[in-house]
């Protein structure tokens, strides 16, 4: 199945600063998905990133706060801007796995963000 | 909200016992998937069941789907300490998945 390298795995950041999270996939994929998982909660989709076009954001998420880049079919970044303690979460990228015949999504290992 | 509900929220069993967790959802789906998450890390895909399937097996895992009740169950047989994790169902309507609230499973050695 596809392998995703997500960096950084964790970070502690000062409020008001920004953090960029990277995901590299070992195969070409059309769509990449970015999720947020707040402490003790389930996953919430932030946006869908397509190569060559602007990301599609879900209700409650805006581009100014979570700008996304998708320069090619194997890479994407998510930036968490002007952070506050409420942004402390695990952020995960995901792709529909092209190498799994039975379907399903593959996830990166997650970025655990703590804002102080 | 479209988010699925899972129950129980938490489950603690002895090694060797079976663990059953349930997922209910609200809208029509194309398929339903189950994922495992260890210690707040990335999710691992376990099994996908399509809307026209009723039951699926993979190793010690058995998944059922009842579209008339909009519910699914995940059974883990002969549980092991390594099965300790959070388990999430995810339902697909269009191109994106909606994740359930999760069940935290603890298997005691």
PDB file of C-alpha atoms in Angstrom:
ATOM      1  CA  UNK A   1       0.000   0.000   0.000  1.00  0.00           C
ATOM      2  CA  UNK A   2       1.000   3.637  -0.335  1.00  0.00           C
ATOM      3  CA  UNK A   3       3.414   5.076   2.206  1.00  0.00           C
ATOM      4  CA  UNK A   4       3.097   8.624   3.518  1.00  0.00           C
ATOM      5  CA  UNK A   5       5.907  10.463   5.219  1.00  0.00           C
ATOM      6  CA  UNK A   6       4.539  13.233   7.441  1.00  0.00           C
ATOM      7  CA  UNK A   7       6.727  15.811   9.164  1.00  0.00           C
ATOM      8  CA  UNK A   8       7.159  17.011  11.824  1.00  0.00           C
ATOM      9  CA  UNK A   9       5.834  14.289  14.106  1.00  0.00           C
ATOM     10  CA  UNK A  10       5.334  16.755  16.915  1.00  0.00           C
ATOM     11  CA  UNK A  11       6.027  20.378  17.785  1.00  0.00           C
ATOM     12  CA  UNK A  12       5.470  22.849  20.573  1.00  0.00           C
ATOM     13  CA  UNK A  13       4.817  26.335  19.263  1.00  0.00           C
ATOM     14  CA  UNK A  14       4.289  29.792  20.677  1.00  0.00           C
ATOM     15  CA  UNK A  15       0.919  31.402  20.153  1.00  0.00           C
ATOM     16  CA  UNK A  16       0.819  33.793  17.213  1.00  0.00           C
ATOM     17  CA  UNK A  17       3.343  31.805  15.180  1.00  0.00           C
ATOM     18  CA  UNK A  18       2.741  29.468  12.235  1.00  0.00           C
ATOM     19  CA  UNK A  19       3.664  25.849  11.583  1.00  0.00           C
ATOM     20  CA  UNK A  20       3.876  24.102   8.228  1.00  0.00           C
ATOM     21  CA  UNK A  21       3.242  20.363   8.080  1.00  0.00           C
ATOM     22  CA  UNK A  22       4.463  18.337   5.126  1.00  0.00           C
ATOM     23  CA  UNK A  23       3.222  15.096   3.609  1.00  0.00           C
ATOM     24  CA  UNK A  24       5.088  13.151   0.963  1.00  0.00           C
ATOM     25  CA  UNK A  25       3.467  10.152  -0.717  1.00  0.00           C
ATOM     26  CA  UNK A  26       5.442   7.451  -2.495  1.00  0.00           C
ATOM     27  CA  UNK A  27       2.952   7.296  -5.380  1.00  0.00           C
ATOM     28  CA  UNK A  28       0.966   9.801  -7.396  1.00  0.00           C
ATOM     29  CA  UNK A  29      -2.494  10.551  -6.033  1.00  0.00           C
ATOM     30  CA  UNK A  30      -5.199  12.879  -7.236  1.00  0.00           C
ATOM     31  CA  UNK A  31      -6.556  14.075  -3.911  1.00  0.00           C
ATOM     32  CA  UNK A  32      -4.952  14.524  -0.527  1.00  0.00           C
ATOM     33  CA  UNK A  33      -6.995  15.127   2.586  1.00  0.00           C
ATOM     34  CA  UNK A  34      -6.083  17.039   5.722  1.00  0.00           C
ATOM     35  CA  UNK A  35      -7.734  16.203   9.045  1.00  0.00           C
ATOM     36  CA  UNK A  36      -7.643  17.634  12.540  1.00  0.00           C
ATOM     37  CA  UNK A  37      -8.118  15.508  15.636  1.00  0.00           C
ATOM     38  CA  UNK A  38      -8.640  17.527  18.781  1.00  0.00           C
ATOM     39  CA  UNK A  39      -7.714  15.898  22.099  1.00  0.00           C
ATOM     40  CA  UNK A  40      -9.943  12.894  22.795  1.00  0.00           C
ATOM     41  CA  UNK A  41     -12.034  13.561  19.713  1.00  0.00           C
ATOM     42  CA  UNK A  42     -12.624  12.028  16.315  1.00  0.00           C
ATOM     43  CA  UNK A  43     -11.193  13.241  13.023  1.00  0.00           C
ATOM     44  CA  UNK A  44     -12.593  16.314  11.301  1.00  0.00           C
ATOM     45  CA  UNK A  45     -11.844  17.005   7.653  1.00  0.00           C
ATOM     46  CA  UNK A  46     -10.187  20.390   7.162  1.00  0.00           C
ATOM     47  CA  UNK A  47      -9.794  20.446   3.391  1.00  0.00           C
ATOM     48  CA  UNK A  48      -9.180  18.454   0.241  1.00  0.00           C
ATOM     49  CA  UNK A  49      -6.085  19.341  -1.773  1.00  0.00           C
ATOM     50  CA  UNK A  50      -6.023  18.822  -5.539  1.00  0.00           C
ATOM     51  CA  UNK A  51      -2.940  19.371  -7.623  1.00  0.00           C
ATOM     52  CA  UNK A  52      -3.166  22.475  -9.751  1.00  0.00           C
ATOM     53  CA  UNK A  53      -6.179  24.026  -8.075  1.00  0.00           C
ATOM     54  CA  UNK A  54      -7.144  25.656  -4.808  1.00  0.00           C
ATOM     55  CA  UNK A  55      -7.980  23.421  -1.917  1.00  0.00           C
ATOM     56  CA  UNK A  56     -11.610  22.839  -1.015  1.00  0.00           C
ATOM     57  CA  UNK A  57     -12.283  23.749   2.611  1.00  0.00           C
ATOM     58  CA  UNK A  58     -14.947  22.293   4.866  1.00  0.00           C
ATOM     59  CA  UNK A  59     -17.350  24.383   6.846  1.00  0.00           C
ATOM     60  CA  UNK A  60     -15.599  26.086   9.733  1.00  0.00           C
ATOM     61  CA  UNK A  61     -12.166  26.110   8.107  1.00  0.00           C
ATOM     62  CA  UNK A  62     -10.749  28.975   6.030  1.00  0.00           C
ATOM     63  CA  UNK A  63      -7.765  29.400   3.766  1.00  0.00           C
ATOM     64  CA  UNK A  64      -6.305  32.286   5.752  1.00  0.00           C
ATOM     65  CA  UNK A  65      -6.032  30.101   8.841  1.00  0.00           C
ATOM     66  CA  UNK A  66      -5.074  26.832   7.115  1.00  0.00           C
ATOM     67  CA  UNK A  67      -3.351  27.600   3.797  1.00  0.00           C
ATOM     68  CA  UNK A  68      -2.588  24.473   1.778  1.00  0.00           C
ATOM     69  CA  UNK A  69      -0.147  23.888  -1.051  1.00  0.00           C
ATOM     70  CA  UNK A  70      -0.256  21.017  -3.549  1.00  0.00           C
ATOM     71  CA  UNK A  71       2.599  21.595  -5.997  1.00  0.00           C
ATOM     72  CA  UNK A  72       2.573  18.076  -7.472  1.00  0.00           C
ATOM     73  CA  UNK A  73       0.832  14.709  -7.252  1.00  0.00           C
ATOM     74  CA  UNK A  74       3.006  13.379  -4.405  1.00  0.00           C
ATOM     75  CA  UNK A  75       3.335  16.295  -1.994  1.00  0.00           C
ATOM     76  CA  UNK A  76       1.227  18.699   0.048  1.00  0.00           C
ATOM     77  CA  UNK A  77       1.661  21.084   2.948  1.00  0.00           C
ATOM     78  CA  UNK A  78      -0.772  22.429   5.519  1.00  0.00           C
ATOM     79  CA  UNK A  79       0.084  25.576   7.460  1.00  0.00           C
ATOM     80  CA  UNK A  80      -1.566  26.381  10.766  1.00  0.00           C
ATOM     81  CA  UNK A  81      -1.369  30.161  10.953  1.00  0.00           C
ATOM     82  CA  UNK A  82      -1.438  32.606  13.853  1.00  0.00           C
ATOM     83  CA  UNK A  83      -1.772  29.740  16.286  1.00  0.00           C
ATOM     84  CA  UNK A  84      -3.675  29.800  19.541  1.00  0.00           C
ATOM     85  CA  UNK A  85      -3.936  27.106  22.240  1.00  0.00           C
ATOM     86  CA  UNK A  86      -7.232  25.991  20.648  1.00  0.00           C
ATOM     87  CA  UNK A  87      -5.202  24.788  17.644  1.00  0.00           C
ATOM     88  CA  UNK A  88      -3.501  22.162  19.783  1.00  0.00           C
ATOM     89  CA  UNK A  89      -4.438  18.950  17.998  1.00  0.00           C
ATOM     90  CA  UNK A  90      -3.135  16.088  15.933  1.00  0.00           C
ATOM     91  CA  UNK A  91      -3.075  16.941  12.249  1.00  0.00           C
ATOM     92  CA  UNK A  92      -3.172  14.100   9.730  1.00  0.00           C
ATOM     93  CA  UNK A  93      -2.896  13.849   5.983  1.00  0.00           C
ATOM     94  CA  UNK A  94      -4.529  11.053   4.050  1.00  0.00           C
ATOM     95  CA  UNK A  95      -4.825   9.687   0.522  1.00  0.00           C
ATOM     96  CA  UNK A  96      -7.046   7.175  -1.174  1.00  0.00           C
ATOM     97  CA  UNK A  97      -4.649   4.286  -1.525  1.00  0.00           C
ATOM     98  CA  UNK A  98      -4.090   3.483  -5.213  1.00  0.00           C
ATOM     99  CA  UNK A  99      -2.214   0.296  -4.326  1.00  0.00           C
ATOM    100  CA  UNK A 100      -4.934  -1.351  -2.251  1.00  0.00           C
ATOM    101  CA  UNK A 101      -7.427  -3.229  -4.452  1.00  0.00           C
ATOM    102  CA  UNK A 102      -9.975  -3.460  -1.640  1.00  0.00           C
ATOM    103  CA  UNK A 103     -10.024   0.309  -1.245  1.00  0.00           C
ATOM    104  CA  UNK A 104      -9.450   2.441   1.794  1.00  0.00           C
ATOM    105  CA  UNK A 105      -7.348   5.374   2.785  1.00  0.00           C
ATOM    106  CA  UNK A 106      -3.790   5.536   4.022  1.00  0.00           C
ATOM    107  CA  UNK A 107      -2.853   8.056   6.686  1.00  0.00           C
ATOM    108  CA  UNK A 108       0.340   9.780   7.617  1.00  0.00           C
ATOM    109  CA  UNK A 109       1.625   9.181  11.121  1.00  0.00           C
ATOM    110  CA  UNK A 110       0.276  12.514  12.314  1.00  0.00           C
ATOM    111  CA  UNK A 111       1.684  15.757  13.681  1.00  0.00           C
ATOM    112  CA  UNK A 112       0.988  16.384  17.347  1.00  0.00           C
ATOM    113  CA  UNK A 113       0.864  20.154  17.794  1.00  0.00           C
ATOM    114  CA  UNK A 114       0.878  21.868  21.172  1.00  0.00           C
ATOM    115  CA  UNK A 115       0.434  25.639  21.265  1.00  0.00           C
ATOM    116  CA  UNK A 116       1.575  27.410  24.427  1.00  0.00           C
TER     117      UNK A 116
ATOM    118  CA  UNK B   1     -24.005  16.545  12.069  1.00  0.00           C
ATOM    119  CA  UNK B   2     -23.188  13.657   9.767  1.00  0.00           C
ATOM    120  CA  UNK B   3     -20.727  12.192  12.198  1.00  0.00           C
ATOM    121  CA  UNK B   4     -21.295   8.566  13.088  1.00  0.00           C
ATOM    122  CA  UNK B   5     -21.784   7.429  16.613  1.00  0.00           C
ATOM    123  CA  UNK B   6     -19.871   4.534  18.033  1.00  0.00           C
ATOM    124  CA  UNK B   7     -20.581   2.530  21.090  1.00  0.00           C
ATOM    125  CA  UNK B   8     -19.340   1.746  23.507  1.00  0.00           C
ATOM    126  CA  UNK B   9     -17.087   4.776  23.933  1.00  0.00           C
ATOM    127  CA  UNK B  10     -14.712   2.621  25.920  1.00  0.00           C
ATOM    128  CA  UNK B  11     -14.320  -1.126  26.329  1.00  0.00           C
ATOM    129  CA  UNK B  12     -12.043  -3.104  28.604  1.00  0.00           C
ATOM    130  CA  UNK B  13     -11.672  -6.868  28.178  1.00  0.00           C
ATOM    131  CA  UNK B  14      -9.330  -9.692  29.083  1.00  0.00           C
ATOM    132  CA  UNK B  15      -6.903 -11.102  26.571  1.00  0.00           C
ATOM    133  CA  UNK B  16      -8.503 -13.945  24.620  1.00  0.00           C
ATOM    134  CA  UNK B  17     -12.017 -12.525  24.844  1.00  0.00           C
ATOM    135  CA  UNK B  18     -13.922 -11.130  21.890  1.00  0.00           C
ATOM    136  CA  UNK B  19     -14.513  -7.404  21.476  1.00  0.00           C
ATOM    137  CA  UNK B  20     -17.513  -5.972  19.684  1.00  0.00           C
ATOM    138  CA  UNK B  21     -17.982  -2.327  18.806  1.00  0.00           C
ATOM    139  CA  UNK B  22     -20.817  -0.717  16.927  1.00  0.00           C
ATOM    140  CA  UNK B  23     -21.166   2.201  14.565  1.00  0.00           C
ATOM    141  CA  UNK B  24     -24.350   4.003  13.558  1.00  0.00           C
ATOM    142  CA  UNK B  25     -24.562   6.616  10.830  1.00  0.00           C
ATOM    143  CA  UNK B  26     -27.168   8.943   9.439  1.00  0.00           C
ATOM    144  CA  UNK B  27     -26.984   9.167   5.648  1.00  0.00           C
ATOM    145  CA  UNK B  28     -26.801   6.769   2.706  1.00  0.00           C
ATOM    146  CA  UNK B  29     -23.323   5.448   2.087  1.00  0.00           C
ATOM    147  CA  UNK B  30     -21.203   3.919  -0.667  1.00  0.00           C
ATOM    148  CA  UNK B  31     -19.040   2.032   1.776  1.00  0.00           C
ATOM    149  CA  UNK B  32     -17.982   1.922   5.407  1.00  0.00           C
ATOM    150  CA  UNK B  33     -14.474   1.460   6.708  1.00  0.00           C
ATOM    151  CA  UNK B  34     -12.938   0.640  10.050  1.00  0.00           C
ATOM    152  CA  UNK B  35      -9.634   2.087  11.241  1.00  0.00           C
ATOM    153  CA  UNK B  36      -7.382   1.573  14.231  1.00  0.00           C
ATOM    154  CA  UNK B  37      -5.384   4.325  15.911  1.00  0.00           C
ATOM    155  CA  UNK B  38      -2.624   3.612  18.395  1.00  0.00           C
ATOM    156  CA  UNK B  39      -1.764   6.278  20.953  1.00  0.00           C
ATOM    157  CA  UNK B  40      -2.906   9.265  18.919  1.00  0.00           C
ATOM    158  CA  UNK B  41      -0.793   8.380  15.911  1.00  0.00           C
ATOM    159  CA  UNK B  42      -1.833   7.819  12.308  1.00  0.00           C
ATOM    160  CA  UNK B  43      -4.797   5.656  11.466  1.00  0.00           C
ATOM    161  CA  UNK B  44      -4.396   2.177  10.045  1.00  0.00           C
ATOM    162  CA  UNK B  45      -6.988   0.886   7.610  1.00  0.00           C
ATOM    163  CA  UNK B  46      -8.513  -2.393   8.789  1.00  0.00           C
ATOM    164  CA  UNK B  47     -11.357  -3.296   6.473  1.00  0.00           C
ATOM    165  CA  UNK B  48     -13.779  -1.810   3.945  1.00  0.00           C
ATOM    166  CA  UNK B  49     -17.306  -3.090   3.428  1.00  0.00           C
ATOM    167  CA  UNK B  50     -19.378  -1.887   0.502  1.00  0.00           C
ATOM    168  CA  UNK B  51     -23.026  -0.934   0.769  1.00  0.00           C
ATOM    169  CA  UNK B  52     -24.114  -4.089  -1.074  1.00  0.00           C
ATOM    170  CA  UNK B  53     -22.193  -6.372   1.279  1.00  0.00           C
ATOM    171  CA  UNK B  54     -23.511  -7.654   4.587  1.00  0.00           C
ATOM    172  CA  UNK B  55     -20.486  -9.305   6.148  1.00  0.00           C
ATOM    173  CA  UNK B  56     -16.751  -9.363   5.638  1.00  0.00           C
ATOM    174  CA  UNK B  57     -13.856 -11.139   7.325  1.00  0.00           C
ATOM    175  CA  UNK B  58     -10.181 -10.367   7.573  1.00  0.00           C
ATOM    176  CA  UNK B  59      -8.131 -12.531   9.894  1.00  0.00           C
ATOM    177  CA  UNK B  60      -9.541 -12.062  13.410  1.00  0.00           C
ATOM    178  CA  UNK B  61     -11.807  -9.258  12.250  1.00  0.00           C
ATOM    179  CA  UNK B  62     -15.441  -9.626  11.283  1.00  0.00           C
ATOM    180  CA  UNK B  63     -17.473  -6.674  10.068  1.00  0.00           C
ATOM    181  CA  UNK B  64     -21.205  -6.590   9.452  1.00  0.00           C
ATOM    182  CA  UNK B  65     -23.253  -3.909   7.766  1.00  0.00           C
ATOM    183  CA  UNK B  66     -26.986  -3.358   8.019  1.00  0.00           C
ATOM    184  CA  UNK B  67     -27.924  -0.531   5.693  1.00  0.00           C
ATOM    185  CA  UNK B  68     -31.589  -0.678   6.718  1.00  0.00           C
ATOM    186  CA  UNK B  69     -30.563   0.162  10.281  1.00  0.00           C
ATOM    187  CA  UNK B  70     -27.638   2.333   9.189  1.00  0.00           C
ATOM    188  CA  UNK B  71     -25.318   0.443  11.450  1.00  0.00           C
ATOM    189  CA  UNK B  72     -22.169  -1.641  11.382  1.00  0.00           C
ATOM    190  CA  UNK B  73     -20.307  -3.755  13.887  1.00  0.00           C
ATOM    191  CA  UNK B  74     -16.673  -4.743  14.238  1.00  0.00           C
ATOM    192  CA  UNK B  75     -15.855  -7.974  16.039  1.00  0.00           C
ATOM    193  CA  UNK B  76     -12.303  -8.753  17.080  1.00  0.00           C
ATOM    194  CA  UNK B  77     -11.957 -12.382  18.100  1.00  0.00           C
ATOM    195  CA  UNK B  78      -9.391 -13.805  20.505  1.00  0.00           C
ATOM    196  CA  UNK B  79      -8.168 -10.338  21.435  1.00  0.00           C
ATOM    197  CA  UNK B  80      -4.534  -9.618  22.263  1.00  0.00           C
ATOM    198  CA  UNK B  81      -2.877  -6.896  24.295  1.00  0.00           C
ATOM    199  CA  UNK B  82      -1.611  -5.456  21.000  1.00  0.00           C
ATOM    200  CA  UNK B  83      -5.221  -4.801  19.961  1.00  0.00           C
ATOM    201  CA  UNK B  84      -5.364  -2.015  22.563  1.00  0.00           C
ATOM    202  CA  UNK B  85      -6.177   1.077  20.502  1.00  0.00           C
ATOM    203  CA  UNK B  86      -8.983   3.379  19.433  1.00  0.00           C
ATOM    204  CA  UNK B  87     -11.212   2.111  16.648  1.00  0.00           C
ATOM    205  CA  UNK B  88     -13.091   4.407  14.273  1.00  0.00           C
ATOM    206  CA  UNK B  89     -15.669   3.767  11.613  1.00  0.00           C
ATOM    207  CA  UNK B  90     -15.737   6.044   8.574  1.00  0.00           C
ATOM    208  CA  UNK B  91     -18.588   6.353   6.118  1.00  0.00           C
ATOM    209  CA  UNK B  92     -18.353   7.512   2.532  1.00  0.00           C
ATOM    210  CA  UNK B  93     -21.106   9.324   0.702  1.00  0.00           C
ATOM    211  CA  UNK B  94     -19.256  11.159  -2.026  1.00  0.00           C
ATOM    212  CA  UNK B  95     -15.520  11.738  -2.172  1.00  0.00           C
ATOM    213  CA  UNK B  96     -14.857  12.276   1.500  1.00  0.00           C
ATOM    214  CA  UNK B  97     -15.157  10.228   4.643  1.00  0.00           C
ATOM    215  CA  UNK B  98     -16.929  11.120   7.864  1.00  0.00           C
ATOM    216  CA  UNK B  99     -15.417   9.547  10.949  1.00  0.00           C
ATOM    217  CA  UNK B 100     -17.299   8.205  13.924  1.00  0.00           C
ATOM    218  CA  UNK B 101     -16.631   9.165  17.507  1.00  0.00           C
ATOM    219  CA  UNK B 102     -14.483   6.111  18.179  1.00  0.00           C
ATOM    220  CA  UNK B 103     -14.276   3.263  20.677  1.00  0.00           C
ATOM    221  CA  UNK B 104     -11.285   3.042  23.009  1.00  0.00           C
ATOM    222  CA  UNK B 105     -10.449  -0.634  23.472  1.00  0.00           C
ATOM    223  CA  UNK B 106      -8.194  -1.844  26.236  1.00  0.00           C
ATOM    224  CA  UNK B 107      -7.134  -5.485  26.280  1.00  0.00           C
ATOM    225  CA  UNK B 108      -5.750  -6.607  29.606  1.00  0.00           C
ATOM    226  CA  UNK B 109      -3.003  -9.234  29.632  1.00  0.00           C
TER     227      UNK B 109
END
